[in-house]
Tab-separated table of C-alpha atoms in Angstrom:
chain	number	residue	atom	x	y	z
A	1	MET	CA	-17.210	26.471	153.848
A	2	CYS	CA	-13.514	25.651	154.393
A	3	GLY	CA	-10.923	22.726	154.473
A	4	ILE	CA	-9.448	21.756	157.599
A	5	GLY	CA	-6.605	18.893	158.034
A	6	GLY	CA	-3.523	18.218	159.833
A	7	TYR	CA	-1.719	15.065	162.171
A	8	ILE	CA	-0.179	14.616	165.381
A	9	GLY	CA	2.293	12.378	166.506
A	10	LYS	CA	6.290	11.369	165.805
A	11	SER	CA	6.415	10.050	162.053
A	12	LYS	CA	9.142	7.133	161.591
A	13	LYS	CA	9.091	8.354	157.947
A	14	PRO	CA	8.948	12.032	157.793
A	15	LYS	CA	9.684	12.363	153.966
A	16	ILE	CA	6.508	10.745	153.215
A	17	THR	CA	4.712	12.434	156.160
A	18	TYR	CA	5.666	15.683	154.434
A	19	GLU	CA	4.449	14.390	150.970
A	20	LEU	CA	1.198	13.206	152.273
A	21	ALA	CA	0.669	16.583	154.031
A	22	THR	CA	1.708	18.319	151.288
A	23	CYS	CA	-0.742	16.450	148.817
A	24	LEU	CA	-3.927	16.654	151.702
A	25	PHE	CA	-3.083	20.376	152.075
A	26	ASP	CA	-3.399	20.989	148.428
A	27	TYR	CA	-6.352	18.894	148.080
A	28	LEU	CA	-8.219	20.704	150.722
A	29	GLU	CA	-8.603	23.950	147.906
A	30	LEU	CA	-11.790	22.141	146.660
A	31	ARG	CA	-13.264	23.703	150.041
A	32	GLY	CA	-11.647	27.015	149.691
A	33	THR	CA	-9.655	29.220	147.811
A	34	ASP	CA	-9.794	32.506	149.514
A	35	ALA	CA	-6.688	31.711	152.104
A	36	ALA	CA	-4.608	29.063	153.410
A	37	GLY	CA	-2.713	28.944	156.867
A	38	ILE	CA	-0.743	26.365	158.831
A	39	TRP	CA	0.144	26.099	162.603
A	40	GLY	CA	2.367	23.453	164.255
A	41	THR	CA	5.112	22.325	166.740
A	42	GLU	CA	8.449	21.365	165.768
A	43	THR	CA	10.251	18.130	167.013
A	44	GLY	CA	13.702	18.101	168.305
A	45	LYS	CA	15.962	20.340	170.975
A	46	LYS	CA	14.446	23.564	169.378
A	47	ASN	CA	10.740	23.296	169.673
A	48	ARG	CA	9.591	25.995	167.650
A	49	VAL	CA	6.093	27.036	167.008
A	50	ILE	CA	5.202	27.028	163.198
A	51	TYR	CA	2.632	29.579	162.132
A	52	HIS	CA	2.005	31.157	158.844
A	53	LYS	CA	-1.152	32.501	156.937
A	54	GLU	CA	-1.783	34.545	154.018
A	55	PRO	CA	-4.331	35.235	151.547
A	56	GLY	CA	-4.597	32.806	148.327
A	57	ARG	CA	-4.972	28.983	147.715
A	58	SER	CA	-3.347	26.449	149.541
A	59	SER	CA	-1.931	25.102	146.048
A	60	ASP	CA	0.275	28.032	145.906
A	61	PHE	CA	1.076	28.090	149.696
A	62	ILE	CA	2.727	24.980	149.641
A	63	LYS	CA	4.871	26.420	146.860
A	64	LEU	CA	5.794	28.855	149.985
A	65	ASP	CA	9.483	28.721	151.390
A	66	ILE	CA	7.432	28.198	154.895
A	67	TRP	CA	6.239	24.889	153.467
A	68	LYS	CA	9.375	23.857	152.072
A	69	ARG	CA	10.856	23.992	155.296
A	70	LEU	CA	8.513	21.635	157.105
A	71	GLU	CA	10.463	18.910	155.564
A	72	LYS	CA	13.323	19.686	157.747
A	73	LEU	CA	11.344	20.696	160.626
A	74	LYS	CA	9.708	17.534	160.831
A	75	PRO	CA	6.548	18.874	163.199
A	76	ASN	CA	4.623	16.563	165.662
A	77	LEU	CA	1.717	18.282	165.448
A	78	LEU	CA	0.258	20.236	162.212
A	79	LEU	CA	-3.156	21.872	161.450
A	80	MET	CA	-3.678	23.220	157.740
A	81	HIS	CA	-6.661	25.352	156.785
A	82	ALA	CA	-7.867	26.612	153.312
A	83	ARG	CA	-10.902	29.411	153.653
A	84	ALA	CA	-13.586	30.080	151.706
A	85	THR	CA	-14.986	33.526	153.267
A	86	SER	CA	-18.485	33.731	154.206
A	87	PRO	CA	-20.143	36.483	153.474
A	88	GLY	CA	-20.130	39.482	156.163
A	89	VAL	CA	-17.415	37.622	158.245
A	90	GLY	CA	-13.919	39.291	157.774
A	91	HIS	CA	-12.552	39.598	154.169
A	92	ALA	CA	-9.682	36.955	153.358
A	93	SER	CA	-7.328	39.856	152.059
A	94	ASP	CA	-7.312	41.488	155.684
A	95	ASN	CA	-4.821	38.616	157.056
A	96	LYS	CA	-6.384	39.130	160.644
A	97	ASN	CA	-9.694	37.467	159.612
A	98	ASN	CA	-7.689	34.211	158.065
A	99	HIS	CA	-7.076	30.789	159.819
A	100	PRO	CA	-5.532	29.493	161.970
A	101	PHE	CA	-6.330	31.808	164.726
A	102	VAL	CA	-3.708	31.807	167.367
A	103	SER	CA	-3.246	32.717	171.409
A	104	SER	CA	-0.765	35.708	172.252
A	105	GLY	CA	2.150	33.635	172.711
A	106	HIS	CA	1.192	31.319	169.686
A	107	ASN	CA	1.400	28.245	171.793
A	108	ILE	CA	-2.383	27.350	170.969
A	109	GLY	CA	-3.487	27.424	167.355
A	110	MET	CA	-6.977	26.606	166.029
A	111	ILE	CA	-8.854	26.164	162.658
A	112	HIS	CA	-12.444	26.011	162.198
A	113	ASN	CA	-15.068	24.790	159.550
A	114	GLY	CA	-18.670	26.396	159.642
A	115	ARG	CA	-20.488	29.445	160.837
A	116	VAL	CA	-20.972	30.109	164.306
A	117	SER	CA	-24.445	32.095	164.169
A	118	GLU	CA	-23.800	33.093	167.999
A	119	ALA	CA	-20.856	35.323	167.174
A	120	ASP	CA	-22.302	38.296	167.489
A	121	PHE	CA	-23.607	38.334	170.721
A	122	LEU	CA	-20.287	36.492	172.041
A	123	LYS	CA	-18.099	39.037	170.495
A	124	GLU	CA	-19.396	41.461	173.295
A	125	LYS	CA	-18.064	39.287	175.999
A	126	TYR	CA	-14.806	37.559	174.440
A	127	GLN	CA	-12.148	39.885	173.531
A	128	ILE	CA	-12.111	39.246	169.514
A	129	ARG	CA	-9.417	40.715	167.103
A	130	SER	CA	-10.776	39.931	163.881
A	131	ASP	CA	-13.952	40.409	161.883
A	132	THR	CA	-14.435	36.357	161.828
A	133	ASP	CA	-17.030	34.484	163.310
A	134	SER	CA	-14.465	31.588	164.078
A	135	GLU	CA	-11.996	33.798	166.115
A	136	VAL	CA	-14.823	33.584	168.965
A	137	LEU	CA	-14.250	29.687	169.709
A	138	LEU	CA	-10.628	30.392	170.542
A	139	ARG	CA	-11.153	33.465	172.812
A	140	MET	CA	-13.897	30.989	174.674
A	141	TYR	CA	-11.764	28.273	174.664
A	142	GLU	CA	-8.473	30.734	176.571
A	143	HIS	CA	-11.572	32.201	178.847
A	144	GLY	CA	-12.687	28.825	180.038
A	145	SER	CA	-9.194	26.883	180.600
A	146	SER	CA	-8.185	29.789	182.685
A	147	ARG	CA	-11.605	29.654	185.210
A	148	ASP	CA	-10.856	28.414	188.669
A	149	ASP	CA	-13.588	26.430	189.155
A	150	ASP	CA	-13.172	22.645	188.962
A	151	LEU	CA	-14.604	19.884	186.607
A	152	ASP	CA	-15.493	16.542	188.390
A	153	LEU	CA	-13.483	14.737	186.196
A	154	ASP	CA	-11.016	12.017	186.693
A	155	VAL	CA	-8.245	13.715	184.522
A	156	GLU	CA	-4.870	15.351	185.239
A	157	THR	CA	-5.389	19.250	186.055
A	158	SER	CA	-3.860	20.442	182.549
A	159	VAL	CA	-6.340	18.459	180.399
A	160	ALA	CA	-9.618	19.322	182.953
A	161	SER	CA	-8.423	23.382	182.576
A	162	ARG	CA	-8.491	22.554	178.199
A	163	LEU	CA	-11.920	20.513	179.108
A	164	LYS	CA	-13.355	23.899	180.916
A	165	GLY	CA	-12.684	25.933	177.737
A	166	LEU	CA	-14.441	23.080	175.549
A	167	LYS	CA	-17.412	23.381	177.810
A	168	ASP	CA	-18.197	26.642	177.915
A	169	ILE	CA	-18.212	26.999	173.586
A	170	TRP	CA	-20.810	23.636	173.858
A	171	SER	CA	-22.765	25.533	176.555
A	172	LEU	CA	-23.124	28.648	174.569
A	173	VAL	CA	-23.112	27.268	170.904
A	174	HIS	CA	-26.429	25.483	170.127
A	175	GLU	CA	-26.827	26.510	166.218
A	176	GLY	CA	-23.476	27.090	164.631
A	177	ALA	CA	-21.708	24.678	162.725
A	178	MET	CA	-18.752	23.455	163.902
A	179	ALA	CA	-15.939	20.965	162.959
A	180	VAL	CA	-12.805	22.504	164.881
A	181	ALA	CA	-9.314	21.429	165.920
A	182	PHE	CA	-7.337	23.097	168.559
A	183	GLY	CA	-3.806	22.428	169.134
A	184	GLU	CA	-1.258	23.560	172.068
A	185	TYR	CA	2.184	23.555	172.760
A	186	ILE	CA	2.855	22.874	176.370
A	187	ASP	CA	6.249	22.161	177.035
A	188	PRO	CA	9.015	20.043	174.878
A	189	ASP	CA	7.717	17.035	175.573
A	190	THR	CA	3.676	17.659	175.637
A	191	ARG	CA	1.404	18.977	172.827
A	192	TYR	CA	-2.381	18.373	173.046
A	193	LEU	CA	-5.006	18.057	170.013
A	194	PHE	CA	-8.750	18.438	170.636
A	195	LEU	CA	-10.753	17.847	167.656
A	196	PHE	CA	-14.874	17.940	167.843
A	197	ARG	CA	-17.466	18.606	165.901
A	198	ASN	CA	-21.467	18.930	165.836
A	199	GLN	CA	-24.326	17.680	163.546
A	200	HIS	CA	-23.633	20.590	160.804
A	201	ARG	CA	-20.005	19.756	160.134
A	202	PRO	CA	-18.269	16.235	159.445
A	203	LEU	CA	-14.904	15.347	160.851
A	204	TRP	CA	-12.597	11.849	159.847
A	205	ILE	CA	-10.236	11.006	161.863
A	206	ALA	CA	-7.642	7.999	160.700
A	207	ASP	CA	-5.069	6.196	162.839
């Protein structure tokens, strides 16, 4: 059991957005108290990626300097995760096992609620850097996105490549429980948020 949350979009009232995100992250602790982490992209000319995770409660995380700096950074995409460690999939005391999981350049961030029961055999195919089953979803997404085959879809090329990664996940994960958010920074004007779930986990979207 874990808590995931976040938002996408440039806020017209950043202070209120920051306060709402703080309240949401604090509340996510109900779903997990072992570790907390964030991944996001900043607005403005610098367009930095924001990424930090550590063992501990989200109620303590929002007191850290990295969280307080978010009010000035004004992210236009933010993912938040409060982790409850599942037995046998990487203890939270080793920070590599905590969420978000990121690409090598940190331009992709992923958070997951659930348990990927197929991870044991999928880890043999994909390069997993932690002991956590969730990470396999990110590596599958990266691997599928880099394939040369085409999807017969009327969408722009960059979106089609991401859908190939999602297709790999849906093709190979049948029994696992998934509520997942992928965030990706492309360039100063482009970022993506992909959300998906299966019948084993809820996922709510508010506009």
